[in-house]
């Protein structure tokens, strides 16, 4: 987008979104988008008020493409697991999106649409809207955090895979020399990361569904959980 005849290069919102998506959420910044478009940062600030606004503009554009599938044959646990796995798969396809969602959710129309979609699915399974917001939000937050952790591990692997392998070997060596931990840790099954995440999500969802079944008031659930941790 060259500067012709001394006039400032013009840029539109669609140009910003396109450039931001090409950079990806992990590489997103006002300066990077401006350089990619061949304009000044000031030209971008005519359309986005800050870095936060740029993140929201690009992040919500990506989220607009996520369509959650709800199989009516699924019971509550299978539905919530499917919801979590669909979110995880989409975030892994768009590096940096997990970090965007982890900060605050929903931040715009795309996230709000997803929340409404999941609340509707839980209402169909007997939940009041308030309880549905709590439950879907808890599952989403847990999934986002786990996916962000996966991304961090992948980034470390990419940056220094050999160094990370040495660190892993050091951990295994340390455990093997521990009188208490060596034998039981060696007997543990080696579960691939995707399957481990799936198992952990399943266990967590089972606990959430047990604490917040359809028809239970949110206040009662919160009081019960608070009483369990009282004094700790």
Coordinates of C-alpha atoms in Angstrom, one line a residue:
X1 CA 0.0 0.0 0.0
X2 CA 2.5 2.7 -1.2
X3 CA 2.5 6.3 -0.3
X4 CA 1.6 8.1 -3.6
X5 CA 2.2 11.8 -4.2
X6 CA 3.0 12.5 -0.6
X7 CA -0.4 11.6 0.6
X8 CA -0.7 9.3 3.7
X9 CA -1.5 5.7 2.7
X10 CA -5.1 4.8 3.5
X11 CA -6.1 1.7 5.4
X12 CA -9.5 0.1 6.1
X13 CA -10.7 -2.1 8.9
X14 CA -10.8 -5.1 6.5
X15 CA -7.1 -4.5 5.7
X16 CA -6.2 -4.5 9.4
X17 CA -8.1 -7.7 10.0
X18 CA -6.5 -9.4 7.0
X19 CA -3.0 -8.3 8.0
X20 CA -3.6 -9.3 11.6
X21 CA -4.8 -12.7 10.7
X22 CA -1.8 -13.2 8.4
X23 CA 0.5 -12.4 11.3
X24 CA -1.4 -14.6 13.8
X25 CA -2.4 -13.8 17.3
X26 CA 1.0 -14.7 18.7
X27 CA 2.7 -12.2 16.4
X28 CA 0.1 -9.5 16.6
X29 CA 1.0 -5.9 17.5
X30 CA 0.1 -2.4 16.2
X31 CA 3.6 -2.0 14.8
X32 CA 3.7 -5.4 13.1
X33 CA 0.4 -4.7 11.4
X34 CA 1.4 -1.2 10.3
X35 CA 4.7 -2.5 8.8
X36 CA 2.8 -5.3 7.0
X37 CA 0.4 -2.7 5.5
X38 CA 3.1 -0.2 4.8
X39 CA 1.4 2.5 6.9
X40 CA 2.1 4.3 10.1
X41 CA 0.8 3.2 13.5
X42 CA -1.2 6.5 13.5
X43 CA -3.2 5.2 10.4
X44 CA -4.2 2.2 12.4
X45 CA -5.2 4.2 15.4
X46 CA -7.9 5.8 13.3
X47 CA -9.7 2.4 13.4
X48 CA -8.5 0.8 16.6
X49 CA -8.1 2.7 19.9
X50 CA -5.2 0.6 21.3
X51 CA -3.4 -2.7 21.2
X52 CA -6.4 -4.1 23.1
X53 CA -8.7 -3.0 20.3
X54 CA -6.5 -4.6 17.7
X55 CA -6.5 -7.9 19.6
X56 CA -10.3 -7.8 19.9
X57 CA -10.8 -7.0 16.2
X58 CA -8.6 -9.8 15.0
X59 CA -9.5 -12.3 17.7
X60 CA -13.2 -11.9 17.3
X61 CA -12.8 -12.2 13.5
X62 CA -11.2 -15.7 14.1
X63 CA -13.8 -16.7 16.6
X64 CA -16.5 -15.9 14.2
X65 CA -15.5 -19.0 12.2
X66 CA -16.0 -21.4 15.1
X67 CA -19.3 -23.3 14.9
X68 CA -20.0 -25.5 17.8
X69 CA -21.8 -28.8 17.0
X70 CA -24.3 -30.1 19.5
X71 CA -25.3 -33.8 19.1
X72 CA -28.7 -34.1 20.8
X73 CA -27.9 -37.8 21.6
X74 CA -25.1 -36.7 23.9
X75 CA -25.8 -36.7 27.7
X76 CA -24.5 -33.9 29.8
X77 CA -21.0 -35.2 30.3
X78 CA -20.4 -36.2 26.7
X79 CA -21.8 -32.8 25.5
X80 CA -19.5 -30.8 27.7
X81 CA -16.5 -32.9 26.7
X82 CA -17.4 -32.4 23.0
X83 CA -17.7 -28.6 23.7
X84 CA -14.3 -28.6 25.3
X85 CA -12.6 -30.6 22.6
X86 CA -14.1 -28.5 19.8
X87 CA -12.8 -25.4 21.5
X88 CA -9.3 -27.0 22.1
X89 CA -9.0 -28.1 18.5
X90 CA -10.0 -24.7 17.1
X91 CA -7.5 -22.9 19.4
X92 CA -4.7 -25.2 18.5
X93 CA -5.4 -24.4 14.8
X94 CA -5.0 -20.7 15.6
X95 CA -1.9 -20.2 17.8
X96 CA -2.2 -17.3 20.3
X97 CA -6.0 -17.5 20.4
X98 CA -5.9 -19.3 23.7
X99 CA -3.9 -16.5 25.3
X100 CA -6.4 -14.0 23.9
X101 CA -9.3 -15.9 25.4
X102 CA -7.5 -16.6 28.7
X103 CA -7.3 -12.9 29.5
X104 CA -11.1 -12.2 29.3
X105 CA -14.0 -14.0 27.8
X106 CA -16.2 -13.0 26.0
X107 CA -14.5 -9.9 24.7
X108 CA -16.7 -9.3 21.7
X109 CA -19.4 -10.6 19.4
X110 CA -17.7 -13.8 18.4
X111 CA -17.2 -14.9 22.0
X112 CA -20.6 -13.8 23.0
X113 CA -22.2 -15.8 20.2
X114 CA -20.3 -18.9 21.4
X115 CA -21.4 -18.4 25.0
X116 CA -25.0 -18.0 23.8
X117 CA -24.7 -21.2 21.7
X118 CA -23.5 -23.2 24.7
X119 CA -26.0 -21.7 27.1
X120 CA -28.8 -22.7 24.8
X121 CA -27.4 -26.3 24.6
X122 CA -27.4 -26.6 28.4
X123 CA -30.8 -25.0 28.7
X124 CA -32.1 -27.8 26.4
X125 CA -30.6 -30.2 28.9
X126 CA -32.6 -28.8 31.8
X127 CA -30.4 -25.9 33.1
X128 CA -31.6 -22.4 34.0
X129 CA -29.7 -19.7 32.0
X130 CA -27.7 -18.6 35.1
X131 CA -26.4 -22.1 35.9
X132 CA -25.7 -22.7 32.3
X133 CA -23.5 -19.6 32.1
X134 CA -21.6 -20.8 35.2
X135 CA -21.1 -24.3 34.0
X136 CA -20.2 -23.4 30.4
X137 CA -17.9 -20.7 31.6
X138 CA -16.1 -23.1 34.0
X139 CA -15.6 -25.7 31.2
X140 CA -14.4 -23.0 28.8
X141 CA -12.0 -21.4 31.2
X142 CA -10.5 -24.8 32.1
X143 CA -10.1 -25.7 28.4
X144 CA -8.6 -22.4 27.5
X145 CA -6.0 -22.7 30.3
X146 CA -5.0 -26.2 29.4
X147 CA -4.7 -25.3 25.7
X148 CA -2.6 -22.2 26.6
X149 CA -0.3 -24.6 28.6
X150 CA 0.0 -26.9 25.5
X151 CA 0.9 -23.9 23.4
X152 CA 3.6 -22.8 25.8
X153 CA 5.1 -26.3 25.8
X154 CA 5.0 -26.4 22.0
X155 CA 6.7 -23.0 21.8
X156 CA 9.4 -24.2 24.2
X157 CA 9.9 -27.3 22.0
X158 CA 10.2 -25.1 18.9
X159 CA 12.6 -22.7 20.5
X160 CA 15.0 -25.3 22.1
X161 CA 13.8 -28.8 21.6
X162 CA 17.2 -30.3 22.5
X163 CA 17.3 -28.4 25.8
X164 CA 13.7 -29.4 26.7
X165 CA 14.6 -33.0 26.0
X166 CA 17.5 -32.7 28.4
X167 CA 15.2 -31.2 31.0
X168 CA 12.7 -34.0 30.6
X169 CA 15.5 -36.6 30.9
X170 CA 16.7 -34.9 34.1
X171 CA 13.2 -35.2 35.6
X172 CA 13.0 -38.8 34.8
X173 CA 16.5 -39.4 36.2
X174 CA 15.6 -37.6 39.4
X175 CA 12.4 -39.7 39.9
X176 CA 14.3 -42.9 39.2
X177 CA 16.7 -42.1 42.1
X178 CA 13.9 -41.4 44.6
X179 CA 13.3 -44.3 46.9
X180 CA 9.6 -43.6 47.3
X181 CA 8.7 -42.4 43.8
X182 CA 10.9 -44.5 41.5
X183 CA 8.9 -47.7 41.3
X184 CA 5.3 -46.2 41.1
X185 CA 6.3 -43.6 38.6
X186 CA 8.0 -46.2 36.4
X187 CA 4.8 -48.3 36.4
X188 CA 2.5 -45.4 35.3
X189 CA 1.1 -45.7 31.8
X190 CA 2.7 -43.5 29.1
X191 CA -0.3 -41.5 27.8
X192 CA 0.1 -39.3 24.7
X193 CA -0.6 -35.6 25.4
X194 CA -3.9 -35.4 23.5
X195 CA -5.2 -38.4 25.3
X196 CA -4.0 -37.1 28.7
X197 CA -5.8 -33.8 28.0
X198 CA -9.0 -35.7 27.1
X199 CA -8.8 -37.8 30.3
X200 CA -8.2 -34.7 32.4
X201 CA -11.1 -32.8 30.8
X202 CA -13.4 -35.8 31.3
X203 CA -12.5 -36.1 35.0
X204 CA -12.9 -32.3 35.6
X205 CA -16.2 -32.2 33.7
X206 CA -17.5 -35.1 35.7
X207 CA -16.8 -33.2 38.9
X208 CA -18.4 -30.0 37.6
X209 CA -21.5 -31.8 36.4
X210 CA -21.8 -33.5 39.8
X211 CA -21.5 -30.2 41.6
X212 CA -23.9 -28.4 39.3
X213 CA -26.6 -30.8 38.1
X214 CA -29.6 -29.5 36.2
X215 CA -32.1 -27.7 38.5
X216 CA -29.6 -26.9 41.3
X217 CA -29.5 -23.2 42.1
X218 CA -26.1 -21.6 41.6
X219 CA -26.1 -20.0 45.1
X220 CA -26.6 -23.5 46.6
X221 CA -23.7 -24.9 44.6
X222 CA -21.4 -22.1 45.6
X223 CA -22.3 -22.4 49.2
X224 CA -21.6 -26.1 49.2
X225 CA -18.3 -25.7 47.5
X226 CA -17.3 -22.9 49.8
X227 CA -18.2 -25.0 52.9
X228 CA -16.0 -27.8 51.7
X229 CA -13.0 -25.4 51.6
X230 CA -13.8 -23.5 54.7
X231 CA -10.9 -23.0 57.0
X232 CA -8.2 -24.0 54.5

